mmCIF file of C-alpha atoms in Angstrom:
data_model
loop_
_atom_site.group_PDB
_atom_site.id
_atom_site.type_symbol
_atom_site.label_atom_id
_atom_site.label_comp_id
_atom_site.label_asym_id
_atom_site.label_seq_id
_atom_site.Cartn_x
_atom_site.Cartn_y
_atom_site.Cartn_z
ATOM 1 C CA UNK A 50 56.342 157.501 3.028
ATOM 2 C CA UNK A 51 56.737 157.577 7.034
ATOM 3 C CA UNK A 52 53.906 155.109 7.435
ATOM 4 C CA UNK A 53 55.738 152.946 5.122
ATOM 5 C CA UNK A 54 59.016 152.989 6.582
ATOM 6 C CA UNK A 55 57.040 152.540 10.441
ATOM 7 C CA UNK A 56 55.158 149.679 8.798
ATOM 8 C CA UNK A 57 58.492 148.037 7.827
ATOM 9 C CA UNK A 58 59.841 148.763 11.054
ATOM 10 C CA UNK A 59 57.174 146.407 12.460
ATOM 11 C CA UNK A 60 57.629 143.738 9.875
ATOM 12 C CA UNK A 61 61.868 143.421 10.834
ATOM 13 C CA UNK A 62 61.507 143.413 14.419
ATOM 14 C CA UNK A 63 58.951 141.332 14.651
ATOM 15 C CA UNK A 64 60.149 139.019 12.461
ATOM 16 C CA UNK A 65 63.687 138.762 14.655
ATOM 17 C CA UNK A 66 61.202 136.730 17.156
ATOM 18 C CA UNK A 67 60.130 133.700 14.850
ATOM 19 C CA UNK A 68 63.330 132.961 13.903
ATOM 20 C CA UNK A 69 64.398 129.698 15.923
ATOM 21 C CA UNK A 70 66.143 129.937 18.662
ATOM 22 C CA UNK A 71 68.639 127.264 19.893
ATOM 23 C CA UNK A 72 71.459 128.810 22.262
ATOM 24 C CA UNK A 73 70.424 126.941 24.929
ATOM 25 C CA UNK A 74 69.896 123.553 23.550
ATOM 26 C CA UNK A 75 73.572 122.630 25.069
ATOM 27 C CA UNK A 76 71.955 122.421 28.211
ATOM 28 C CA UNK A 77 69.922 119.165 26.542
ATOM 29 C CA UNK A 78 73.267 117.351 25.885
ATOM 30 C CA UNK A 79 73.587 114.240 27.067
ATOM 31 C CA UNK A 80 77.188 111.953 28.066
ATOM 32 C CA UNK A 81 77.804 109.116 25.215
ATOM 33 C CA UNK A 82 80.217 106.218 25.881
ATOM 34 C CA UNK A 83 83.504 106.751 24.489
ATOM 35 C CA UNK A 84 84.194 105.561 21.176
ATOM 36 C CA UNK A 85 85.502 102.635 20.753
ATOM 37 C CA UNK A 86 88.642 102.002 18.343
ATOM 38 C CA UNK A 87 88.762 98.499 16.019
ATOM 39 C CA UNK A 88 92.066 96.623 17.553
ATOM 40 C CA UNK A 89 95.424 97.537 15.402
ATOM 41 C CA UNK A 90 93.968 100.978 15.044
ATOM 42 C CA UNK A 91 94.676 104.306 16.691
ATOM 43 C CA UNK A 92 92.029 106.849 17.243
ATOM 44 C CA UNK A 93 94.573 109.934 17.497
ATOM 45 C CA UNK A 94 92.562 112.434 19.340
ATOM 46 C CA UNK A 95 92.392 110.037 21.828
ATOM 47 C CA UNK A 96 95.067 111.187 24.184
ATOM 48 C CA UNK A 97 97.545 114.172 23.820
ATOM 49 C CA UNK A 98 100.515 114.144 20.807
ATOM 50 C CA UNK A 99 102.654 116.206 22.955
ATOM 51 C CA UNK A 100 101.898 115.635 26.605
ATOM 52 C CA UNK A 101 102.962 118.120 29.213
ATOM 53 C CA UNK A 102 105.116 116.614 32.022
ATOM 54 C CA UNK A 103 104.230 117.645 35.825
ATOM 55 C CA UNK A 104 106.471 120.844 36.034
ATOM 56 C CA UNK A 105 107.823 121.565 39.369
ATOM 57 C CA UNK A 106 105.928 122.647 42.488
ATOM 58 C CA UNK A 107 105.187 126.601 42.903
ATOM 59 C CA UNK A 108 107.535 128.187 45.480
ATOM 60 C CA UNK A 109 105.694 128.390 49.192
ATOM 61 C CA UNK A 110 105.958 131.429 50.541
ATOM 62 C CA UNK A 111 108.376 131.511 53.692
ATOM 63 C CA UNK A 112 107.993 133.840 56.698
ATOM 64 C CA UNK A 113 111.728 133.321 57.120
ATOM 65 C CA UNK A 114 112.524 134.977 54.062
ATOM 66 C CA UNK A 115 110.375 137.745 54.920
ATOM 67 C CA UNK A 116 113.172 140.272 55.112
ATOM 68 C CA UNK A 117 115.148 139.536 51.954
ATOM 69 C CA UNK A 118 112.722 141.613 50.136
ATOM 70 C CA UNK A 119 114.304 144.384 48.276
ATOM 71 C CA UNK A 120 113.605 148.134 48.933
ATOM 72 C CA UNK A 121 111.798 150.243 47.029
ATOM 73 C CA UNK A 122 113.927 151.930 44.085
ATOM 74 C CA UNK A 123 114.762 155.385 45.061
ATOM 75 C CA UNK A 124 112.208 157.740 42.980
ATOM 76 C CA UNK A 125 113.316 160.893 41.309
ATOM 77 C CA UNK A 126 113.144 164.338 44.059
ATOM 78 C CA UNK A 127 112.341 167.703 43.119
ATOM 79 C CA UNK A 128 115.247 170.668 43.654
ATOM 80 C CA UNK A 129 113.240 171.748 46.556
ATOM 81 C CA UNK A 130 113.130 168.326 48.284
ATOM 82 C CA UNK A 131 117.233 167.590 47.424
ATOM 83 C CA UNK A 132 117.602 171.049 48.803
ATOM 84 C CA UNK A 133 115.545 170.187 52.096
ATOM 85 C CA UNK A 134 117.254 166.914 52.021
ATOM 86 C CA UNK A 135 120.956 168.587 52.062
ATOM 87 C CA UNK A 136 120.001 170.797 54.650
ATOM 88 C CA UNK A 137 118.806 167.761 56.977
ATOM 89 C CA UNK A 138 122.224 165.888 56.441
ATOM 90 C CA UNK A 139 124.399 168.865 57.323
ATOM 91 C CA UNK A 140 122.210 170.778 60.574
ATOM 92 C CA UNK A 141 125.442 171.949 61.565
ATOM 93 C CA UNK A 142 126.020 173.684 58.120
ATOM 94 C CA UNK A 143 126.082 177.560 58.563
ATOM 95 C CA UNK A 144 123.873 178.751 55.714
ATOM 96 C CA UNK A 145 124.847 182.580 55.754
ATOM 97 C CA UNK A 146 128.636 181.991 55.347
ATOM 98 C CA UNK A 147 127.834 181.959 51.304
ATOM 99 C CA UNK A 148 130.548 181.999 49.055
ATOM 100 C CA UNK A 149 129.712 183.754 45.382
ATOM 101 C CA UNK A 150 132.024 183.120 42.506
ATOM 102 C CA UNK A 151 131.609 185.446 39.024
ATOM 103 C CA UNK A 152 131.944 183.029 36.062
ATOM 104 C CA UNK A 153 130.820 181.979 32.552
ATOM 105 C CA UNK A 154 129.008 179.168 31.464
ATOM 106 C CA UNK A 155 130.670 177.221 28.389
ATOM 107 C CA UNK A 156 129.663 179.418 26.127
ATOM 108 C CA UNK A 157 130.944 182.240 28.031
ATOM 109 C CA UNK A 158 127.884 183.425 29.123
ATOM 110 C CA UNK A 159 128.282 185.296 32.427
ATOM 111 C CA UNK A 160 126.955 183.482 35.331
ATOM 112 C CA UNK A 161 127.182 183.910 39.430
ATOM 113 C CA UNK A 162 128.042 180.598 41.246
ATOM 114 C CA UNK A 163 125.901 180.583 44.694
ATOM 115 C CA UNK A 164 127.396 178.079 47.301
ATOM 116 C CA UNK A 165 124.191 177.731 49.890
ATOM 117 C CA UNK A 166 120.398 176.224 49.838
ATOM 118 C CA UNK A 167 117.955 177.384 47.252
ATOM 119 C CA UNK A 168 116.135 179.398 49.530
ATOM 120 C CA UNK A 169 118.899 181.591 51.381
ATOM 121 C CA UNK A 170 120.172 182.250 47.325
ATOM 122 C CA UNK A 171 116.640 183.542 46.641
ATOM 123 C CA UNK A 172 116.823 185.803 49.522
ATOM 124 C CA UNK A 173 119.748 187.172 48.810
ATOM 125 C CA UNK A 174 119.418 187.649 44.791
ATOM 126 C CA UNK A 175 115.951 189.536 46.144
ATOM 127 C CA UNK A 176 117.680 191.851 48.707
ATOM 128 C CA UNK A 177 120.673 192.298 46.452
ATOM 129 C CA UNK A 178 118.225 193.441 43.281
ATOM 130 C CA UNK A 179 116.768 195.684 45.684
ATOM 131 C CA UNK A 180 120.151 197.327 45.931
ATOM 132 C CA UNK A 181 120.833 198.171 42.585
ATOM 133 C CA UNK A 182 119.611 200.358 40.097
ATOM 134 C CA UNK A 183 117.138 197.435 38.465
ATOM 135 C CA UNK A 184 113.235 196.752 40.164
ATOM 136 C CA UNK A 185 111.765 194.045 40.389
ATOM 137 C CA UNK A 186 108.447 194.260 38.855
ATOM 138 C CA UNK A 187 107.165 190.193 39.279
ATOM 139 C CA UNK A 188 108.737 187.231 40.746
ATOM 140 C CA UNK A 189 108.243 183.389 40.424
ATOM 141 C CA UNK A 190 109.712 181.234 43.359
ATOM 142 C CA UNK A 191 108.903 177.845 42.437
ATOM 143 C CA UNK A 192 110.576 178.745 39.239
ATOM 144 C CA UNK A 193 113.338 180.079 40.503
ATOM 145 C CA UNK A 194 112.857 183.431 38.494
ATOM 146 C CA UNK A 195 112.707 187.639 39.379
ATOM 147 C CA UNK A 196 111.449 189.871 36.231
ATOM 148 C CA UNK A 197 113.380 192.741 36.254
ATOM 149 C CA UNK A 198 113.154 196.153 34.733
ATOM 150 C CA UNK A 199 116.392 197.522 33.615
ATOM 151 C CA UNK A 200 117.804 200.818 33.052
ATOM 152 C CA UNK A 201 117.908 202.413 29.915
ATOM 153 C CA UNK A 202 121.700 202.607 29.605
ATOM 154 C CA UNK A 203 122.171 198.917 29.691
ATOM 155 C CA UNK A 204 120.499 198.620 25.979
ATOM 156 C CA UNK A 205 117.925 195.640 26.802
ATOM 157 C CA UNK A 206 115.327 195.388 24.634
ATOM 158 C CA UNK A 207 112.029 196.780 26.346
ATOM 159 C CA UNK A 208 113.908 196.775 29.435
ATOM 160 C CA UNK A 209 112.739 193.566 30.383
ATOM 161 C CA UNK A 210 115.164 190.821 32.086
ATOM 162 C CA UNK A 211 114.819 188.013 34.193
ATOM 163 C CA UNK A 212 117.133 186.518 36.710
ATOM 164 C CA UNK A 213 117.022 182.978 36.711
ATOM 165 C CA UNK A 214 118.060 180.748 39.415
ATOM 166 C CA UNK A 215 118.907 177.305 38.895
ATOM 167 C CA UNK A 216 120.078 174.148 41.088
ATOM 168 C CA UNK A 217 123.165 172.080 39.754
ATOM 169 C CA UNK A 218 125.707 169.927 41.202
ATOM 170 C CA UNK A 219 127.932 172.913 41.606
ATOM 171 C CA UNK A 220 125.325 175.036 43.662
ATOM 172 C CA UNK A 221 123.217 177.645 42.444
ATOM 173 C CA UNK A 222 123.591 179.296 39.064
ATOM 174 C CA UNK A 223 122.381 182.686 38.601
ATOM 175 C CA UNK A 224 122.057 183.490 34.737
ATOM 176 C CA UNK A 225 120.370 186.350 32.555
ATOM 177 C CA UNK A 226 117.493 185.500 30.352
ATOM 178 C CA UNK A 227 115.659 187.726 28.298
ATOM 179 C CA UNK A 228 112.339 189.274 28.375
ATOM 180 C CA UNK A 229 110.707 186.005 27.166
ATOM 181 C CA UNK A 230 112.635 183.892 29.291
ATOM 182 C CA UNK A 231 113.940 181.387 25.746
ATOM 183 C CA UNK A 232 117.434 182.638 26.131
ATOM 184 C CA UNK A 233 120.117 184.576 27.725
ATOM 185 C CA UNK A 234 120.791 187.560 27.578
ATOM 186 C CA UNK A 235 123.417 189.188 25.007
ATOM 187 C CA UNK A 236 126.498 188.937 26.433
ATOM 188 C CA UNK A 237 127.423 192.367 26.767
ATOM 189 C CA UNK A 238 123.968 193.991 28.998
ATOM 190 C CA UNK A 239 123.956 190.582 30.415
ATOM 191 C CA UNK A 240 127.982 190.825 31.722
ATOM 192 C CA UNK A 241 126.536 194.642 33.240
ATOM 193 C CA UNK A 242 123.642 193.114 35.040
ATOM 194 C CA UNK A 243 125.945 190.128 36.248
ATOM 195 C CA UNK A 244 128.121 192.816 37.853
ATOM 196 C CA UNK A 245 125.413 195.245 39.138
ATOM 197 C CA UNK A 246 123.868 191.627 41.130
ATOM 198 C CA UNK A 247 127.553 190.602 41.658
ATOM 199 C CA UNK A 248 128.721 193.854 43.303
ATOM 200 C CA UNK A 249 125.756 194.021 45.315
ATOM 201 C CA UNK A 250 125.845 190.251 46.710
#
């Protein structure tokens, strides 16, 4: 059966090459005269139904209007760069004169309101977690986030917070999330650990 299918094999392929082969016969075509039309009649594919008129000339580039070119749109910045950005436009700006405000979110969520740069916030959170009765067992800068181990008599489940940090238009938020990070805190251990960070800021 093999040596019937190889002999086959042979017999296709090699009969691909005497098939004729004319892809190149353009190249033998030769110019006729045009044809030519009987008088009164109108050979129609003689000359365009619908011809284009000369459109206008192409704009030439001028080195006088060199400088009209727009700018760039501005592209989006990351916290970290609007932070470094702020702190460029205000040098004289003393960062350690922070004001901290207690608050709620709109859903009454308790929140601390952080007016200084990203970084001095971090610091303090850090020192002021130190202070407290809560350690700080990991923590994630670029995400703005300490893990926290809590004390039993705050009633969080596995004892597990995090303290997240956010930029906003209003300064830096400080919120309570739960172990998992999906969502805050309940609002009753998360109003204690608020206060504990609060009182210690």
């Amino acid at each position: 059966m093999r040596r019937l299918i190889a002999v086959a094999s042979v017999v296709v392929l090699g009969a691909c090459s005497w098939l004729p082969n004319h892809h190149l016969d353009y190249r033998k075509a030769e110019s006729i005269k045009p044809m030519v039309v009987p008088e009164g009649m109108v050979f129609i594919g003689e000359k365009a139904l619908y011809p284009v008129p000369d459109g206008l000339p192409a704009p030439v580039y001028s080195h006088a209007k060199k400088d009209d070119i727009p700018p760039p749109p501005q592209l989006a910045v990351t916290a970290q760069e609007s932070e470094d950005t702020a702190q460029e436009a205000a040098p004289d700006t003393d960062p350690t004169n922070t004001r901290v405000v207690l608050a709620r979110d709109g859903s009454g969520y308790p929140i601390i309101m952080m007016h200084t740069p990203f970084s001095w916030a971090w610091e303090y959170v850090g020192q002021a977690l130190a202070a407290t009765d809560m350690k700080i067992e990991d923590r994630d800068r670029e995400s703005g986030i300490y893990y926290v181990r809590t004390p039993k008599e705050l009633d969080v489940e596995g004892r597990e917070a995090q303290i997240k940090l956010s930029l906003t238009a209003n300064g830096i938020q400080i919120a309570v999330l739960d172990r998992k990070g999906a969502a805050l805190l309940d609002k009753e251990p998360g109003q204690q650990i608020i206060q504990r960070l609060y009182d210690a800021l």
